[in-house]
mmCIF file of N, CA and C in Angstrom:
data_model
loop_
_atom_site.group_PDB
_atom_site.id
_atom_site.type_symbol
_atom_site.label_atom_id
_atom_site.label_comp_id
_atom_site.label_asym_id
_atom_site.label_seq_id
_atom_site.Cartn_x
_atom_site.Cartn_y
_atom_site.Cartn_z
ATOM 1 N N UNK A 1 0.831 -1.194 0.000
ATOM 2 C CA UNK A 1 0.000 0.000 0.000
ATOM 3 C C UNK A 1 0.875 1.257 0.000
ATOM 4 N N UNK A 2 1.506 1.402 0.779
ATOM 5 C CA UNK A 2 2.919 2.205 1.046
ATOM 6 C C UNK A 2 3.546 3.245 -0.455
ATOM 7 N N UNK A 3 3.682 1.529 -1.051
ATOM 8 C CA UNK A 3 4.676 1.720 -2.150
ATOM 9 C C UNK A 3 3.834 2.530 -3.324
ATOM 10 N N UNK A 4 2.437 2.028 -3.486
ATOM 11 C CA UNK A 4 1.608 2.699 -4.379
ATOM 12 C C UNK A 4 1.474 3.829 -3.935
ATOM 13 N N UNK A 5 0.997 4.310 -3.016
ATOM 14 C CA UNK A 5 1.021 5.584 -2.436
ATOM 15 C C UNK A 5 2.231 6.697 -3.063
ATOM 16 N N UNK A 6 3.294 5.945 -2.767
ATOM 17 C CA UNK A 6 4.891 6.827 -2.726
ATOM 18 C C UNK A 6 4.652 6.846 -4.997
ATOM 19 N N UNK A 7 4.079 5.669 -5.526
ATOM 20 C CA UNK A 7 4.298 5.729 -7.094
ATOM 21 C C UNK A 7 2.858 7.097 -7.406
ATOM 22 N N UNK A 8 2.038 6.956 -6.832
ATOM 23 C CA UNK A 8 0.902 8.188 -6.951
ATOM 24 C C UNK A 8 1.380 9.444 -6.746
ATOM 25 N N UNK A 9 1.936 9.690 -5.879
ATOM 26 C CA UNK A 9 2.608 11.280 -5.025
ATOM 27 C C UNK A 9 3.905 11.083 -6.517
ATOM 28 N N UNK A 10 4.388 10.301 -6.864
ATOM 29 C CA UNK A 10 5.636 10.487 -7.677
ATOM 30 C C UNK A 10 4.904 11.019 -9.222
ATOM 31 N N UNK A 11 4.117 10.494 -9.488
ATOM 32 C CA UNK A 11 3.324 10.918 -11.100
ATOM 33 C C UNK A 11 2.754 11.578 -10.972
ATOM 34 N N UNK A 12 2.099 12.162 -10.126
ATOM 35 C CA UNK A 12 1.631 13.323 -9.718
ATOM 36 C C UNK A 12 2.513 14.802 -9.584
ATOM 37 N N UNK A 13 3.423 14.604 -8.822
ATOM 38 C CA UNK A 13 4.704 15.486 -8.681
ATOM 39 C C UNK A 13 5.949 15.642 -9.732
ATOM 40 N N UNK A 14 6.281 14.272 -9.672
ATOM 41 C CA UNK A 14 7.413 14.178 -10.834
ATOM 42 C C UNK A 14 8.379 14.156 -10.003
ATOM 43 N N UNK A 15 9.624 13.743 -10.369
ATOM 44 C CA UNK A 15 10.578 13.384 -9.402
ATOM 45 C C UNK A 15 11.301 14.865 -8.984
ATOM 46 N N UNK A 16 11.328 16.072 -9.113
ATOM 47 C CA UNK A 16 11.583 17.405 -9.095
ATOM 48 C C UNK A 16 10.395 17.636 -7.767
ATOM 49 N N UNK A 17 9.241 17.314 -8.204
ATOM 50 C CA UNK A 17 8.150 17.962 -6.726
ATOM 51 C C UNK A 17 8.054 16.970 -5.638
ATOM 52 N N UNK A 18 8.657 15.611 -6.064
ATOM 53 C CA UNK A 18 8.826 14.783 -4.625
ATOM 54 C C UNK A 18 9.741 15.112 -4.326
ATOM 55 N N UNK A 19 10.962 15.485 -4.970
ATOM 56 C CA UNK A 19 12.197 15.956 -4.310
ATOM 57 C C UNK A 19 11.779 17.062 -3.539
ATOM 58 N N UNK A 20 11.130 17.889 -3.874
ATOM 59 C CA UNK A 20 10.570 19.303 -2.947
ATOM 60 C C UNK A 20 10.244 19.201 -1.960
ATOM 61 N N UNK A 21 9.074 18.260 -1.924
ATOM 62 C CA UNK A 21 8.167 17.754 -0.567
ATOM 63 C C UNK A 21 8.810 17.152 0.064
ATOM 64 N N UNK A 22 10.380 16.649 -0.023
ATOM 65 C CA UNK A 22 11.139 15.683 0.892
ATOM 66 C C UNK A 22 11.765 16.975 1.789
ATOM 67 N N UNK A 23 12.256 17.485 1.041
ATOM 68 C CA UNK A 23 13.220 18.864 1.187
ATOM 69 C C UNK A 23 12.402 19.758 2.361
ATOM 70 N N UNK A 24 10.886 19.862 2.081
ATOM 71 C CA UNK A 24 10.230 20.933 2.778
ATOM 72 C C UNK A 24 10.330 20.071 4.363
ATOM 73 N N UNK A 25 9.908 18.439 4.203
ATOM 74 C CA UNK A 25 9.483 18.256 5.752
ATOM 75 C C UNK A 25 11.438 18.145 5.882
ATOM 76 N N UNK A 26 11.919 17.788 5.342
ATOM 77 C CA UNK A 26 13.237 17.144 6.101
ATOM 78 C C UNK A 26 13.023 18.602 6.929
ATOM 79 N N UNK A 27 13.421 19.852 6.527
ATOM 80 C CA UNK A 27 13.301 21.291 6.697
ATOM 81 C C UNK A 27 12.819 21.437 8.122
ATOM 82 N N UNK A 28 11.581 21.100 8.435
ATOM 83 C CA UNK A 28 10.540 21.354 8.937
ATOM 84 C C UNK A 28 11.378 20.359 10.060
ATOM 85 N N UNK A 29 11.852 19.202 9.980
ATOM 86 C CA UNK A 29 12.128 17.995 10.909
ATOM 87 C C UNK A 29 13.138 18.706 11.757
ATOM 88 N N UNK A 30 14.280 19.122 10.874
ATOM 89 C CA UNK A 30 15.102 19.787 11.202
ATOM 90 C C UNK A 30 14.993 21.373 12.440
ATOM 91 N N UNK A 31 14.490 22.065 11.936
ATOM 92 C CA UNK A 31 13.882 23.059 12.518
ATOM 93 C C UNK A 31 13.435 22.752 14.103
ATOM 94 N N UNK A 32 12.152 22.218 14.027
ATOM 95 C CA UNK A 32 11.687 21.240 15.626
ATOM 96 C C UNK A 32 13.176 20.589 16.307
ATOM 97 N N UNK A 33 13.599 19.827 15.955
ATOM 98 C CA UNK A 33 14.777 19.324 16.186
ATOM 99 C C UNK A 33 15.664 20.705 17.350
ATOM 100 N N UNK A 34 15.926 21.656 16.154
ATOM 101 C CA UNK A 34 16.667 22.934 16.942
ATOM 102 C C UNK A 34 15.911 23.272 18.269
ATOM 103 N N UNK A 35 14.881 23.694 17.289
ATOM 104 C CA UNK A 35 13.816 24.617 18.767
ATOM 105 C C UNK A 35 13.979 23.832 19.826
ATOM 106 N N UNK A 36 13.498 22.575 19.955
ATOM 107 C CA UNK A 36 13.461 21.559 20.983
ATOM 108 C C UNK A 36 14.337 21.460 21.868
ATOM 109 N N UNK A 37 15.390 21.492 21.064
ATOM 110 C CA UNK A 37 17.259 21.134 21.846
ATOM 111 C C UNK A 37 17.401 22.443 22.351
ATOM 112 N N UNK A 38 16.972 23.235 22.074
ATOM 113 C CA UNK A 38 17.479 24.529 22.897
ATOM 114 C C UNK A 38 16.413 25.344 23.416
ATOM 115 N N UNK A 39 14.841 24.622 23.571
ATOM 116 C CA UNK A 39 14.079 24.945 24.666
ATOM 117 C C UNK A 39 14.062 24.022 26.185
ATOM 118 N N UNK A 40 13.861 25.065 26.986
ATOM 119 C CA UNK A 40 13.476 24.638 28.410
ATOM 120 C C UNK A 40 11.911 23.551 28.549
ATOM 121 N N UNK A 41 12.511 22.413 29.267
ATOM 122 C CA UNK A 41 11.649 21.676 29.320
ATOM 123 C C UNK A 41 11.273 20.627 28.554
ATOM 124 N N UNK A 42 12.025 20.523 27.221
ATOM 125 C CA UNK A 42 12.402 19.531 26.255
ATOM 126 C C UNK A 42 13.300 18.578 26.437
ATOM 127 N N UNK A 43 13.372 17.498 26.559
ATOM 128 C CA UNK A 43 14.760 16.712 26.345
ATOM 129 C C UNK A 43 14.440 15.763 25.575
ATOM 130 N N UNK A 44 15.285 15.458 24.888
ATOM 131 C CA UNK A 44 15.467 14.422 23.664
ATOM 132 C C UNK A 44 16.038 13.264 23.973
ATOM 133 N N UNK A 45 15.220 12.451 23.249
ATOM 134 C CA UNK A 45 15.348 10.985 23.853
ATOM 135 C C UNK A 45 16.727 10.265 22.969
ATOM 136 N N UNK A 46 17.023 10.794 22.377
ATOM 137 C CA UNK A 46 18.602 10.501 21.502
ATOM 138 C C UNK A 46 18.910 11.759 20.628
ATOM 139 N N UNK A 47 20.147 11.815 21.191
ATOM 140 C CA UNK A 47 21.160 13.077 20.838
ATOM 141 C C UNK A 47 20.709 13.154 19.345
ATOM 142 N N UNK A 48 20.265 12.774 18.574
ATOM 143 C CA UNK A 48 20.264 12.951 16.507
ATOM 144 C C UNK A 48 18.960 12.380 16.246
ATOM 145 N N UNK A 49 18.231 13.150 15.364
ATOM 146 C CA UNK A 49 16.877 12.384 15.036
ATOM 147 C C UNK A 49 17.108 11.681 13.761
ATOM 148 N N UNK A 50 16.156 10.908 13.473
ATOM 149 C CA UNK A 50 16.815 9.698 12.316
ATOM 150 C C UNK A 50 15.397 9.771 11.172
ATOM 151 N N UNK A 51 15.679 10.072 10.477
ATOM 152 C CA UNK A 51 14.951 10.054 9.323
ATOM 153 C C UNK A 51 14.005 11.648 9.517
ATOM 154 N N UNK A 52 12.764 11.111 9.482
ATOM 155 C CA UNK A 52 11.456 12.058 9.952
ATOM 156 C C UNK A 52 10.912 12.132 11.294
ATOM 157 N N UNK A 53 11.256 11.484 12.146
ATOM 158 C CA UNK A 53 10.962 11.167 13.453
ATOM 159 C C UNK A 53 11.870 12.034 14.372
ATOM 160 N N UNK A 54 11.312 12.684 15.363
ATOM 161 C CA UNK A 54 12.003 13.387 16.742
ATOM 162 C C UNK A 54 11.442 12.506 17.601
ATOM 163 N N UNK A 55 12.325 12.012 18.773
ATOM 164 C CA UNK A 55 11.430 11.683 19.953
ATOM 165 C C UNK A 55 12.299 12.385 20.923
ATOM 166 N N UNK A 56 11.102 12.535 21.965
ATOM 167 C CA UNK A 56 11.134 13.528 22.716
ATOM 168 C C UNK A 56 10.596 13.880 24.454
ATOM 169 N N UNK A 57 11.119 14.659 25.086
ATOM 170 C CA UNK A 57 10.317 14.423 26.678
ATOM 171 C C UNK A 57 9.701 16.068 26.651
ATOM 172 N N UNK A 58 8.278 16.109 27.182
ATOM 173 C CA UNK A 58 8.275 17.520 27.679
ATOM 174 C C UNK A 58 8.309 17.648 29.476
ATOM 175 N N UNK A 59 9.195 18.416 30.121
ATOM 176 C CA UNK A 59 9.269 18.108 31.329
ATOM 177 C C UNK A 59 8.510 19.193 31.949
ATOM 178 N N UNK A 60 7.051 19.105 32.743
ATOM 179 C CA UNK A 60 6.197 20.384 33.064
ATOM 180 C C UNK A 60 7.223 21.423 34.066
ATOM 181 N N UNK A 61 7.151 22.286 34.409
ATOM 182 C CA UNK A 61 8.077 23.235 35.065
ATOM 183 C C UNK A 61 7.514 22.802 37.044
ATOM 184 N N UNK A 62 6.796 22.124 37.260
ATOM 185 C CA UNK A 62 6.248 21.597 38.627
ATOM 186 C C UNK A 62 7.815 20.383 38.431
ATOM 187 N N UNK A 63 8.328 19.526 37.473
ATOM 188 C CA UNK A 63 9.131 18.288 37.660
ATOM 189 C C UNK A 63 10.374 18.500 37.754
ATOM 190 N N UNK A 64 10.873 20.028 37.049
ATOM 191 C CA UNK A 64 12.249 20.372 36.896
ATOM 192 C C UNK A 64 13.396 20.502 37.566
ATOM 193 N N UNK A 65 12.779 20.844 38.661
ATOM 194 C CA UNK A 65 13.968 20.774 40.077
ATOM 195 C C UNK A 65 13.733 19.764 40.822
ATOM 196 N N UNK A 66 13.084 18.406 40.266
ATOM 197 C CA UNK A 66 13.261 17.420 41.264
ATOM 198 C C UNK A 66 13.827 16.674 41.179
ATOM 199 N N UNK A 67 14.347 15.776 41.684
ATOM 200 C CA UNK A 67 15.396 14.408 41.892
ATOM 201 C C UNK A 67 14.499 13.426 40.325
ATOM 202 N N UNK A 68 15.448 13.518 39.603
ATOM 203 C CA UNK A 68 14.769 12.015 38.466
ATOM 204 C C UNK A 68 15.248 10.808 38.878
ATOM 205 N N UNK A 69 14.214 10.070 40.033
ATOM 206 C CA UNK A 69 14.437 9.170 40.219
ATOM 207 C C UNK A 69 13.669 7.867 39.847
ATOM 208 N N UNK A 70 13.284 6.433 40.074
ATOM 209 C CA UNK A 70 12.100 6.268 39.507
ATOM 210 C C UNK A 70 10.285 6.624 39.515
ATOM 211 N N UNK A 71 10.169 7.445 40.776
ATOM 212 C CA UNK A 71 9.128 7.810 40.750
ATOM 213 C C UNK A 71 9.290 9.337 39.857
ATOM 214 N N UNK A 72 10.179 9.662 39.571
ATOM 215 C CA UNK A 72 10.050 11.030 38.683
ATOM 216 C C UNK A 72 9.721 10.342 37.164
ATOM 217 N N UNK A 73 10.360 9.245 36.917
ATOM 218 C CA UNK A 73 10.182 8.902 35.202
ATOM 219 C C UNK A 73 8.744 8.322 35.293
ATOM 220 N N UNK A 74 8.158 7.601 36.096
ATOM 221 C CA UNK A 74 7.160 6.984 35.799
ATOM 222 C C UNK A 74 5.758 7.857 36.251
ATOM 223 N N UNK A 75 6.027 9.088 36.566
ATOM 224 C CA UNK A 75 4.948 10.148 36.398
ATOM 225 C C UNK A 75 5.551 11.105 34.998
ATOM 226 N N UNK A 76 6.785 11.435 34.614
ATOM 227 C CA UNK A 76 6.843 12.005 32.974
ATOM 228 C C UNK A 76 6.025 10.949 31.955
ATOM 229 N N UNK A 77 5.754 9.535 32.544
ATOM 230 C CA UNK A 77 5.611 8.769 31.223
ATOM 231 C C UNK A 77 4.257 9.155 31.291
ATOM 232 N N UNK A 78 3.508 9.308 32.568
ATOM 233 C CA UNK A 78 2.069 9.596 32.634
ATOM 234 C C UNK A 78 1.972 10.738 32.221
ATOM 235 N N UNK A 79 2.634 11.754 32.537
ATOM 236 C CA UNK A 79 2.298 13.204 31.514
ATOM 237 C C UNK A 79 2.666 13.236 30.390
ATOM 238 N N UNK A 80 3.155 12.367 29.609
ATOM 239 C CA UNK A 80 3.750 12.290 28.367
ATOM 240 C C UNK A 80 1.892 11.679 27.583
ATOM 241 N N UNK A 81 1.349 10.994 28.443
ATOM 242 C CA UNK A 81 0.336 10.159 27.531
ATOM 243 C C UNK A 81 -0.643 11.365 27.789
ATOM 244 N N UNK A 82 -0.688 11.951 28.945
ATOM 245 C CA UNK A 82 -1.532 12.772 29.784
ATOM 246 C C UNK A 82 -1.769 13.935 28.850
ATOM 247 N N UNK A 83 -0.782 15.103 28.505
ATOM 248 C CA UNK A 83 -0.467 15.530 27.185
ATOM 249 C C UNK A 83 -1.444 15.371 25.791
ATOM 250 N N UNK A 84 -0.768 13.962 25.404
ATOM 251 C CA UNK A 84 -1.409 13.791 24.238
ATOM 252 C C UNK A 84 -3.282 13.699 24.274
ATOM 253 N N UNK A 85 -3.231 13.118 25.543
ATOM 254 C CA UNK A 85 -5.103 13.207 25.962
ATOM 255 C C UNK A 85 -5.467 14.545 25.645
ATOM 256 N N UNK A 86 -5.062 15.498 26.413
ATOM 257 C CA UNK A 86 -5.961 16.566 26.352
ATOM 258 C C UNK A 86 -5.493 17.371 25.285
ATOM 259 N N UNK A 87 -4.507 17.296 24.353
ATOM 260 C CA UNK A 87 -4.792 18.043 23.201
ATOM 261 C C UNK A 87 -5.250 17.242 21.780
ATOM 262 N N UNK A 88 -5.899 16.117 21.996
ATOM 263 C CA UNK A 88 -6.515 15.726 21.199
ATOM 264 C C UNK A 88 -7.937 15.535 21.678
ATOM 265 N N UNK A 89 -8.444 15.529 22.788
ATOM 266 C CA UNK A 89 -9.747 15.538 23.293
ATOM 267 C C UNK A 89 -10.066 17.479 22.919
ATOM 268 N N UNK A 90 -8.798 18.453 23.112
ATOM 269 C CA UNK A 90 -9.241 19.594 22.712
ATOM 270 C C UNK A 90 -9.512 19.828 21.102
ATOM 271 N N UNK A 91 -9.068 18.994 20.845
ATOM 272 C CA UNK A 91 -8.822 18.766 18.730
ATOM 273 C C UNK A 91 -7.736 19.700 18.455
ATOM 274 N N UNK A 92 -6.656 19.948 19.637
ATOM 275 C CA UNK A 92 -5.862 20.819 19.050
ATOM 276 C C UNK A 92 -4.517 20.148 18.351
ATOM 277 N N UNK A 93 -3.867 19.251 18.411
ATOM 278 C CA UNK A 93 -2.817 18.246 17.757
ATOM 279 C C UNK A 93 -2.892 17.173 18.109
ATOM 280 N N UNK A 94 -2.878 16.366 17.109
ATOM 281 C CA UNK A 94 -2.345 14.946 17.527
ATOM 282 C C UNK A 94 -0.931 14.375 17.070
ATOM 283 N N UNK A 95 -0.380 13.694 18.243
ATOM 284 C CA UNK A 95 0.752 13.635 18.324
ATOM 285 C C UNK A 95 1.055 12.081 18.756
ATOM 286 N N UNK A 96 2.052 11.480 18.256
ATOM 287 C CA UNK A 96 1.456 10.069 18.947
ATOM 288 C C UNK A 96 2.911 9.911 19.951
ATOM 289 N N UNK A 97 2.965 8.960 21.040
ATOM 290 C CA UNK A 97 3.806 8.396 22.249
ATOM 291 C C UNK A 97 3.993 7.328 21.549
ATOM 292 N N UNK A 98 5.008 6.659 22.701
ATOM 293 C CA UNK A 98 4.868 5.265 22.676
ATOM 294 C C UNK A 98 6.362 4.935 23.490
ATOM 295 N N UNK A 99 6.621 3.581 24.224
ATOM 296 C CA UNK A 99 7.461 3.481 25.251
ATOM 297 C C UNK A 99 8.752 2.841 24.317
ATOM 298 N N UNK A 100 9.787 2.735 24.811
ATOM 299 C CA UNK A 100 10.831 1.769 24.344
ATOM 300 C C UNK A 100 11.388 0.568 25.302
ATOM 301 N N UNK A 101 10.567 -0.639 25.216
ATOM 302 C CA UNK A 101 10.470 -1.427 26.582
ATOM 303 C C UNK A 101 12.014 -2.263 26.652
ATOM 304 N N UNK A 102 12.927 -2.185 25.171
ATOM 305 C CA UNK A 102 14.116 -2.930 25.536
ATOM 306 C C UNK A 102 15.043 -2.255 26.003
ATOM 307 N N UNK A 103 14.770 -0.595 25.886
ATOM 308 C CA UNK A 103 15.430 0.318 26.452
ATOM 309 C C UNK A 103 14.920 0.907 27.730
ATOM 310 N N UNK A 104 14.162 -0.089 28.419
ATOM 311 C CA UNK A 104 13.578 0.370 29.930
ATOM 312 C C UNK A 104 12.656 1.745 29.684
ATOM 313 N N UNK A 105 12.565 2.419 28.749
ATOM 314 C CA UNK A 105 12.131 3.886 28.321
ATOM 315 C C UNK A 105 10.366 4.076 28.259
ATOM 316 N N UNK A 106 9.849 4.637 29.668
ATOM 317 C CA UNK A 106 8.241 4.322 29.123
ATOM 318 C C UNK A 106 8.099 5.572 27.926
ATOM 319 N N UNK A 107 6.617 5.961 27.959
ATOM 320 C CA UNK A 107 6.447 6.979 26.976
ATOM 321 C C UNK A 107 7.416 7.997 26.858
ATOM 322 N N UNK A 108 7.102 8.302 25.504
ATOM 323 C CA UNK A 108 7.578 9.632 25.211
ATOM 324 C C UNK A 108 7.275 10.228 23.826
ATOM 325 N N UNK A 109 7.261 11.370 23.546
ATOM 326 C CA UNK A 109 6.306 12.121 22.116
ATOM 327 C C UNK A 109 7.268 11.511 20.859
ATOM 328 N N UNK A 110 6.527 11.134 19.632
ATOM 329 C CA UNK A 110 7.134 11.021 18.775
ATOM 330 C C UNK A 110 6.523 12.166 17.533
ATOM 331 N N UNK A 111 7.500 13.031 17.213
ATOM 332 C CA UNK A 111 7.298 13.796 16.113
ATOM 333 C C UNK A 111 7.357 13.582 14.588
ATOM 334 N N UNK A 112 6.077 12.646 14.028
ATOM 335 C CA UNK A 112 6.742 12.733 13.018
ATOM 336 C C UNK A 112 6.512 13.389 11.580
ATOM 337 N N UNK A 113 7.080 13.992 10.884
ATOM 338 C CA UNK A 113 6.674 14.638 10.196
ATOM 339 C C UNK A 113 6.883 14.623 8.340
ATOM 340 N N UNK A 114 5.573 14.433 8.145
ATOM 341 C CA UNK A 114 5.295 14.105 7.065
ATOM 342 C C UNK A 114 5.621 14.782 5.513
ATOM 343 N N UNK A 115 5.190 14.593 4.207
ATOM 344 C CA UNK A 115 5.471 15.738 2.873
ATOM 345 C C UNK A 115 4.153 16.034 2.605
ATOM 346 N N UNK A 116 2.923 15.395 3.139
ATOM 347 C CA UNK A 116 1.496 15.901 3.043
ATOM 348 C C UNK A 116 0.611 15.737 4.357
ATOM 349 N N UNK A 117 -0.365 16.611 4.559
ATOM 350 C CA UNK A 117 0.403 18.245 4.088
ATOM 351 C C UNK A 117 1.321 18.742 3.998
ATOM 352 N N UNK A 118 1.897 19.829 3.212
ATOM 353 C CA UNK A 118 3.261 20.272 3.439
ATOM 354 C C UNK A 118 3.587 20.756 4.761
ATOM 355 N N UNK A 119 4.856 20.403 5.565
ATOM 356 C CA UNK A 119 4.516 21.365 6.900
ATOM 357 C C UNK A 119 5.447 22.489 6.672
ATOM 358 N N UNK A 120 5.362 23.105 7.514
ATOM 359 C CA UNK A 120 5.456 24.438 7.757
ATOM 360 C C UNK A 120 6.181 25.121 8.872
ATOM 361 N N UNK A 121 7.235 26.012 9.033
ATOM 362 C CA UNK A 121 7.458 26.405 9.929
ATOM 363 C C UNK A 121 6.600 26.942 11.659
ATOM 364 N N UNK A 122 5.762 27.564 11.012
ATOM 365 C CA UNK A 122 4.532 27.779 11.949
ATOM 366 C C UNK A 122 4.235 26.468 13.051
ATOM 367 N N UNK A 123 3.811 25.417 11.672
ATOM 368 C CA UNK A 123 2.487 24.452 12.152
ATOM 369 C C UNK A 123 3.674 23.866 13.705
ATOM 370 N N UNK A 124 5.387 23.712 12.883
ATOM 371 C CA UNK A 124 6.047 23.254 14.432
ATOM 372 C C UNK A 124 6.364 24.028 15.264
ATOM 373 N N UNK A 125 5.848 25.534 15.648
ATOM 374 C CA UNK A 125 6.127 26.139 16.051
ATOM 375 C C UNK A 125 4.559 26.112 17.304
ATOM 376 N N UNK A 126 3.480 26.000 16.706
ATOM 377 C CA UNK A 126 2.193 25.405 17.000
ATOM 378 C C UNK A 126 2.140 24.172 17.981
ATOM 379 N N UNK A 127 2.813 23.420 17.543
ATOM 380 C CA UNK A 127 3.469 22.088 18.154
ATOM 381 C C UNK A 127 3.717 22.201 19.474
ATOM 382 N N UNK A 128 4.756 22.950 19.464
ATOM 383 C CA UNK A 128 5.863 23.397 20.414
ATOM 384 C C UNK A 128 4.659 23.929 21.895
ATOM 385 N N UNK A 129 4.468 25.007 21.228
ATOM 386 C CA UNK A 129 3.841 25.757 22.078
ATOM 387 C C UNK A 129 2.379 25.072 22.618
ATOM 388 N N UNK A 130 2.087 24.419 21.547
ATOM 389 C CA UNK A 130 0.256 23.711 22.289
ATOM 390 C C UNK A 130 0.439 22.630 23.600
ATOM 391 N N UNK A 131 1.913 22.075 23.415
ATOM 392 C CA UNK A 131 2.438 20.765 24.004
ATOM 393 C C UNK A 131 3.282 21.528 25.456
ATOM 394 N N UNK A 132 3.295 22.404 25.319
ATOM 395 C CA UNK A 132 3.840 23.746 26.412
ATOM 396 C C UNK A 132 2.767 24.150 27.650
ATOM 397 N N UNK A 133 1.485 24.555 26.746
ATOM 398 C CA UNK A 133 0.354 25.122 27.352
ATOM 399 C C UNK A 133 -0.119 24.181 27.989
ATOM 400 N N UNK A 134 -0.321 23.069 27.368
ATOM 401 C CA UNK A 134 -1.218 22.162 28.019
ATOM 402 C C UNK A 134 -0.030 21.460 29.313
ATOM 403 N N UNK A 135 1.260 21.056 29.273
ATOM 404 C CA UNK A 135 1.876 20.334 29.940
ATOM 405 C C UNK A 135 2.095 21.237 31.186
ATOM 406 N N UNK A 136 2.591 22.772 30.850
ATOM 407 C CA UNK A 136 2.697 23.625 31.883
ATOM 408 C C UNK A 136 1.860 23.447 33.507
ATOM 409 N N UNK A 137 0.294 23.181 32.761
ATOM 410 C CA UNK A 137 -0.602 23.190 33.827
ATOM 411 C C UNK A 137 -0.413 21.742 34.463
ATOM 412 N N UNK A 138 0.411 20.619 34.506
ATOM 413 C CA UNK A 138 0.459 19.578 35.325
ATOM 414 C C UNK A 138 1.656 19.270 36.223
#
């Protein structure tokens, strides 16, 4: 299914406008990537993102000065899912989690970002900040 998909977007575009649409999200991947690494309250779950994918921690400003011990990770993993609840029950982003169980790692946000729609500087800038507002308050 995948593959037809990727041959539709290609005859449609031509290999010049899929090259574009790769270019715009890599762009866009890239970008989040920065903001992230050099905002407060972000930490990244591996130093380099790999392909289209960021993963990621948002740490609420109530968790920041406390001891990360195991009761500190296993309430981030609950605000990590906690998060994604209420800004998709608000219809404001959806964003998907998910744990890394061979790496002991419960949740954490995965960013990933697509060539349709095109994204946009904004829309991760939107991101940033909706995943801010809502986490702030826990």
């Amino acid at each position: 299914v995948d593959a037809v998909k990727l041959w539709l977007m290609w005859r449609a575009r031509g290999t010049k406008g899929l090259a574009e649409s790769v270019d715009v999200a890599m762009a866009a991947v890239d970008y989040f990537f920065q903001k992230i690494k050099s905002r407060n309250g972000f930490r990244l779950v591996l130093p380099q993102y790999e392909g289209n994918t960021i993963s990621f921690w948002y740490i609420p400003p109530s968790m920041r000065d406390q001891k990360e011990n195991e009761d500190w990770w296993k309430k981030l993993y609950d605000i990590t899912r906690k998060i994604k609840e209420l800004l998709v029950l608000e219809g404001k982003l959806m964003i998907g989690y998910t744990p890394m169980s061979p790496k002991n790692l419960g949740n954490f946000f995965r960013m990933v970002v697509c060539c349709q729609p095109p994204p946009t500087l904004q829309l991760m800038d939107y991101a940033i900040e909706q995943i801010e507002r809502v986490g702030e308050k826990l």
